[in-house]
Tab-separated table of C-alpha atoms and ligand atoms in Angstrom:
chain	number	residue	atom	x	y	z
A	107	MET	CA	-1.519	24.820	26.705
A	108	ILE	CA	1.822	26.389	27.521
A	109	ILE	CA	3.504	25.100	30.647
A	110	GLU	CA	5.369	28.069	32.063
A	111	LYS	CA	5.857	29.127	35.649
A	112	LYS	CA	5.144	32.798	35.053
A	113	SER	CA	2.801	32.577	32.105
A	114	LYS	CA	1.977	35.809	30.315
A	115	ILE	CA	-0.223	33.933	27.877
A	116	SER	CA	-3.752	35.159	27.332
A	117	PRO	CA	-6.101	32.550	28.771
A	118	LYS	CA	-8.150	32.833	25.579
A	119	GLY	CA	-5.453	31.298	23.369
A	120	LEU	CA	-6.166	27.706	22.458
A	121	PHE	CA	-4.115	25.061	20.705
A	122	ILE	CA	-5.853	22.158	18.971
A	123	SER	CA	-3.985	19.583	16.891
A	124	PHE	CA	-5.493	17.201	14.345
A	125	GLU	CA	-4.031	13.751	13.913
A	126	GLY	CA	-4.880	10.637	11.961
A	127	PRO	CA	-3.884	8.531	8.966
A	128	GLU	CA	-3.533	9.951	5.444
A	129	GLY	CA	-6.875	10.972	3.956
A	130	SER	CA	-8.714	10.909	7.283
A	131	GLY	CA	-10.112	14.404	6.687
A	132	LYS	CA	-7.791	16.528	8.820
A	133	THR	CA	-7.562	19.394	6.305
A	134	THR	CA	-11.317	19.246	5.645
A	135	GLN	CA	-12.254	19.336	9.330
A	136	MET	CA	-9.761	22.055	10.204
A	137	ALA	CA	-11.251	24.298	7.507
A	138	LEU	CA	-14.774	23.676	8.851
A	139	LEU	CA	-13.707	24.361	12.438
A	140	LYS	CA	-11.900	27.557	11.410
A	141	LYS	CA	-15.116	28.778	9.744
A	142	TYR	CA	-17.042	27.900	12.899
A	143	PHE	CA	-14.699	29.879	15.149
A	144	GLU	CA	-14.602	32.832	12.755
A	145	SER	CA	-18.406	32.906	12.643
A	146	ARG	CA	-18.124	33.453	16.388
A	147	ALA	CA	-15.633	36.283	15.956
A	148	ARG	CA	-12.675	34.251	17.193
A	149	ASN	CA	-9.328	34.681	15.507
A	150	CYS	CA	-8.196	31.314	14.204
A	151	VAL	CA	-4.817	30.356	12.750
A	152	VAL	CA	-4.535	27.210	10.648
A	153	THR	CA	-1.093	25.693	10.330
A	154	ARG	CA	0.607	22.383	9.633
A	155	GLU	CA	3.543	20.118	10.329
A	156	PRO	CA	6.035	19.729	8.996
A	157	GLY	CA	5.838	23.377	7.979
A	158	GLY	CA	4.048	26.445	9.249
A	159	THR	CA	7.143	28.650	9.095
A	160	GLU	CA	9.609	29.503	6.316
A	161	VAL	CA	12.180	27.150	7.788
A	162	GLY	CA	9.541	24.495	8.436
A	163	GLU	CA	8.204	24.639	4.873
A	164	ASN	CA	11.752	24.156	3.559
A	165	LEU	CA	12.176	21.175	5.859
A	166	ARG	CA	8.799	19.841	4.625
A	167	LYS	CA	10.128	19.750	1.057
A	168	ILE	CA	13.070	17.643	2.158
A	169	VAL	CA	11.300	15.310	4.525
A	170	LYS	CA	8.318	14.608	2.270
A	171	TYR	CA	9.507	15.099	-1.302
A	172	HIS	CA	13.247	14.366	-1.349
A	173	THR	CA	14.219	12.293	-4.374
A	174	GLY	CA	17.470	10.903	-5.737
A	175	ASN	CA	19.846	8.159	-4.755
A	176	GLU	CA	20.716	9.388	-1.303
A	177	PRO	CA	18.315	7.902	1.238
A	178	ILE	CA	16.899	9.818	4.170
A	179	TYR	CA	17.689	7.656	7.189
A	180	ASP	CA	14.991	7.161	9.825
A	181	GLU	CA	17.185	8.971	12.355
A	182	THR	CA	17.557	11.926	9.984
A	183	GLU	CA	13.821	11.964	9.321
A	184	VAL	CA	12.850	12.184	12.987
A	185	LEU	CA	15.289	15.058	13.526
A	186	LEU	CA	13.925	16.950	10.510
A	187	PHE	CA	10.394	16.701	11.924
A	188	ALA	CA	11.640	17.825	15.328
A	189	ALA	CA	13.515	20.767	13.791
A	190	SER	CA	10.369	21.890	12.006
A	191	ARG	CA	8.402	21.612	15.282
A	192	ALA	CA	10.954	23.540	17.329
A	193	GLN	CA	10.790	26.416	14.845
A	194	HIS	CA	7.003	26.256	14.533
A	195	VAL	CA	6.294	26.383	18.265
A	196	ARG	CA	8.602	29.327	18.875
A	197	ASN	CA	7.938	31.360	15.730
A	198	LEU	CA	4.212	30.810	15.203
A	199	ILE	CA	2.234	28.809	17.757
A	200	ILE	CA	3.309	30.523	20.992
A	201	PRO	CA	3.066	34.061	19.514
A	202	ALA	CA	-0.411	33.292	18.092
A	203	MET	CA	-1.607	31.965	21.436
A	204	LYS	CA	-0.194	35.000	23.197
A	205	ASN	CA	-2.434	37.062	20.891
A	206	GLY	CA	-5.438	35.055	22.037
A	207	SER	CA	-5.794	33.156	18.753
A	208	ILE	CA	-7.081	29.644	18.378
A	209	VAL	CA	-4.373	27.614	16.660
A	210	LEU	CA	-5.435	24.585	14.622
A	211	CYS	CA	-2.452	22.445	13.676
A	212	ASP	CA	-2.490	19.722	11.025
A	213	ARG	CA	-0.342	17.020	12.689
A	214	PHE	CA	1.915	17.643	15.688
A	215	MET	CA	3.966	15.626	18.172
A	216	ASP	CA	1.686	12.534	18.144
A	217	SER	CA	2.459	12.003	14.446
A	218	THR	CA	6.154	11.723	15.319
A	219	THR	CA	5.357	9.157	18.000
A	220	ALA	CA	3.099	7.199	15.623
A	221	TYR	CA	5.161	7.329	12.403
A	222	GLN	CA	8.759	7.481	13.589
A	223	GLY	CA	8.240	5.775	16.944
A	224	TYR	CA	5.751	2.966	16.475
A	225	ALA	CA	5.831	2.484	12.685
A	226	ARG	CA	9.562	3.103	12.018
A	227	LYS	CA	10.348	1.561	15.409
A	228	LEU	CA	12.734	4.238	16.656
A	229	ASN	CA	13.250	4.408	20.413
A	230	LEU	CA	10.045	5.702	21.998
A	231	GLU	CA	11.707	7.133	25.090
A	232	PHE	CA	14.026	9.156	22.880
A	233	ILE	CA	11.073	10.349	20.781
A	234	ASN	CA	9.181	11.484	23.881
A	235	GLU	CA	12.270	13.379	25.029
A	236	LEU	CA	12.774	14.892	21.567
A	237	ASN	CA	9.123	15.981	21.460
A	238	ARG	CA	9.524	17.634	24.867
A	239	PHE	CA	12.682	19.399	23.678
A	240	ALA	CA	11.061	20.643	20.455
A	241	CYS	CA	7.747	21.685	22.040
A	242	CYS	CA	9.282	23.602	24.977
A	243	GLY	CA	6.153	23.052	27.046
A	244	CYS	CA	3.728	23.998	24.290
A	245	ILE	CA	1.462	20.990	24.009
A	246	PRO	CA	-2.031	20.925	22.493
A	247	ASP	CA	-4.979	21.694	24.776
A	248	MET	CA	-6.897	19.156	22.732
A	249	THR	CA	-6.002	16.699	20.001
A	250	ILE	CA	-8.659	15.420	17.626
A	251	LEU	CA	-7.772	11.978	16.323
A	252	LEU	CA	-9.619	11.240	13.089
A	253	ASP	CA	-9.607	7.472	12.982
A	254	ILE	CA	-9.978	5.694	9.659
A	255	ASN	CA	-9.036	2.449	7.977
A	256	PRO	CA	-5.928	3.493	5.976
A	257	LYS	CA	-7.282	1.800	2.843
A	258	THR	CA	-10.376	4.007	2.947
A	259	GLY	CA	-8.170	7.044	3.559
A	260	PHE	CA	-6.026	6.289	0.511
A	261	GLU	CA	-9.063	5.733	-1.692
A	262	ARG	CA	-10.236	9.207	-0.716
A	263	THR	CA	-6.931	10.874	-1.597
A	264	LYS	CA	-6.094	9.169	-4.875
A	265	ASP	CA	-7.818	11.750	-7.120
A	266	ARG	CA	-6.564	14.721	-5.144
A	267	PRO	CA	-3.864	16.909	-6.753
A	268	SER	CA	-0.502	16.328	-5.087
A	269	GLU	CA	1.430	19.146	-3.390
A	270	SER	CA	4.467	18.189	-5.400
A	271	LYS	CA	5.138	16.399	-8.665
A	272	SER	CA	7.283	13.864	-6.864
A	273	SER	CA	5.273	11.600	-4.626
A	274	ASP	CA	5.231	11.931	-0.864
A	275	ARG	CA	7.879	9.577	0.659
A	276	ILE	CA	5.840	8.814	3.736
A	277	GLU	CA	2.479	8.485	1.995
A	278	ALA	CA	4.207	6.035	-0.377
A	279	GLU	CA	4.973	3.564	2.435
A	280	SER	CA	3.188	0.176	2.391
A	281	LEU	CA	-0.342	-0.399	3.592
A	282	GLU	CA	1.168	-2.477	6.430
A	283	PHE	CA	3.126	0.579	7.557
A	284	HIS	CA	-0.013	2.717	7.532
A	285	LYS	CA	-1.893	0.064	9.499
A	286	LEU	CA	0.838	0.279	12.153
A	287	VAL	CA	0.386	4.054	12.166
A	288	ARG	CA	-3.350	3.731	12.720
A	289	GLU	CA	-2.854	1.259	15.582
A	290	ALA	CA	-0.226	3.568	17.054
A	291	PHE	CA	-2.611	6.534	17.078
A	292	ILE	CA	-5.238	4.398	18.839
A	293	LYS	CA	-2.648	3.415	21.471
A	294	ILE	CA	-1.428	7.001	21.930
A	295	ALA	CA	-5.055	8.158	22.364
A	296	ALA	CA	-5.651	5.447	24.983
A	297	ASP	CA	-2.525	6.625	26.826
A	298	ASN	CA	-3.706	10.277	26.779
A	299	PRO	CA	-7.480	10.151	27.300
A	300	GLU	CA	-7.721	13.673	28.726
A	301	ARG	CA	-6.084	15.366	25.770
A	302	ILE	CA	-6.832	13.151	22.773
A	303	LYS	CA	-10.422	12.712	21.586
A	304	THR	CA	-11.072	10.109	18.915
A	305	VAL	CA	-13.725	10.665	16.253
A	306	SER	CA	-14.583	8.115	13.580
A	307	ALA	CA	-13.541	9.668	10.271
A	308	GLU	CA	-15.638	7.237	8.251
A	309	ASN	CA	-18.856	9.215	8.805
A	310	ALA	CA	-20.124	12.147	6.738
A	311	ARG	CA	-18.138	15.401	6.915
A	312	GLU	CA	-21.018	17.299	8.570
A	313	LEU	CA	-21.475	14.711	11.328
A	314	ILE	CA	-17.745	14.677	12.095
A	315	HIS	CA	-17.752	18.484	12.211
A	316	PHE	CA	-20.733	18.457	14.583
A	317	GLN	CA	-18.934	16.004	16.894
A	318	ILE	CA	-15.768	18.112	16.904
A	319	VAL	CA	-17.718	21.299	17.674
A	320	GLU	CA	-19.371	19.506	20.566
A	321	LEU	CA	-16.035	18.261	21.935
A	322	VAL	CA	-14.494	21.721	21.727
A	323	ASN	CA	-17.501	23.431	23.311
A	324	ASN	CA	-17.689	20.903	26.127
A	325	ALA	CA	-14.034	21.382	26.936
A	326	PHE	CA	-13.494	25.111	26.362
A	327	GLY	CA	-16.810	26.706	25.371
A	328	PRO	CA	-19.294	28.013	24.913
A	329	PHE	CA	-18.118	29.542	21.643
B	437	ATP	N1	-16.065	12.478	5.865
B	437	ATP	C1	-15.659	12.350	4.611
B	437	ATP	N2	-16.244	11.468	3.776
B	437	ATP	C2	-15.809	11.310	2.506
B	437	ATP	N3	-14.789	11.998	1.946
B	437	ATP	C3	-14.174	12.905	2.735
B	437	ATP	C4	-14.557	13.127	4.107
B	437	ATP	N4	-13.760	14.079	4.641
B	437	ATP	C5	-12.896	14.424	3.660
B	437	ATP	N5	-13.150	13.753	2.515
B	437	ATP	C6	-12.422	13.828	1.243
B	437	ATP	O1	-11.341	12.929	1.360
B	437	ATP	C7	-10.156	13.494	0.807
B	437	ATP	C8	-9.090	13.582	1.937
B	437	ATP	O2	-9.512	14.554	2.895
B	437	ATP	P1	-8.457	15.557	3.544
B	437	ATP	O3	-7.554	16.099	2.508
B	437	ATP	O4	-9.228	16.514	4.383
B	437	ATP	O5	-7.667	14.514	4.467
B	437	ATP	P2	-6.281	14.708	5.220
B	437	ATP	O6	-6.396	13.930	6.481
B	437	ATP	O7	-5.957	16.141	5.317
B	437	ATP	O8	-5.295	13.987	4.215
B	437	ATP	P3	-3.663	14.059	4.228
B	437	ATP	O9	-3.207	13.256	5.399
B	437	ATP	O10	-3.267	13.389	2.945
B	437	ATP	O11	-3.311	15.504	4.302
B	437	ATP	C9	-10.548	14.849	0.235
B	437	ATP	O12	-10.792	14.680	-1.135
B	437	ATP	C10	-11.811	15.200	0.986
B	437	ATP	O13	-12.667	16.023	0.235
B	438	MG	MG1	-4.298	17.227	4.716
């Protein structure tokens, strides 16, 4: 959804974000949903945060894989995520939606609220304002929250090849931190019942996919 007074956006463009703890199956479900849309001749763009643009992918390297003695402060971290989002929305998401594409985004503004707001305990009002500033009115039409016990999520990811040789700074946080993140997502979903749909990620892949297809068709279909 793009909130603009004189919108020139094709009504067919759709923006769906996927949220949830590490290992909840976001990448898996996005790939299945992309296949589903493409089988129905819909153009579908899969992207991620932080990242999705050249600038965003550079920021991703810093925010996730920075090593060395110099710490990344929580305040710096939240601004890096916001910078990636600002670039992503303007350079990729809005143009894709203007073309009538369906954009599937792996993490978006709710991750900032959950990780940097609730789990890192930065000021939530500021984070909401920062999200508004970065998104410039481009908020997801639907957000799928894949809910999972973080322990189960981590067990699923432990054999997976890492994106980088150095470990992911945020993934490496304590289990307590990730429990806070899960609780935060549940709270954010309760606060946004129209937009955010929660699906249990502990079921089989095919069942989760079926539930997501149903949610999307009920809201925007038939596809
Ligand atoms: N429903 C499921 N049941 C069991 N295993 C699953 C399920 N969905 C995905 N997996 C497996 O769990 C692992 C994590 O899945 P995936 O990479 O899709 O999660 P993710 O949410 O994208 O993780 P991350 O937050 O680390 O990017 C993968 O090895 C995947 O094959
Ligand atoms: Mg993933």
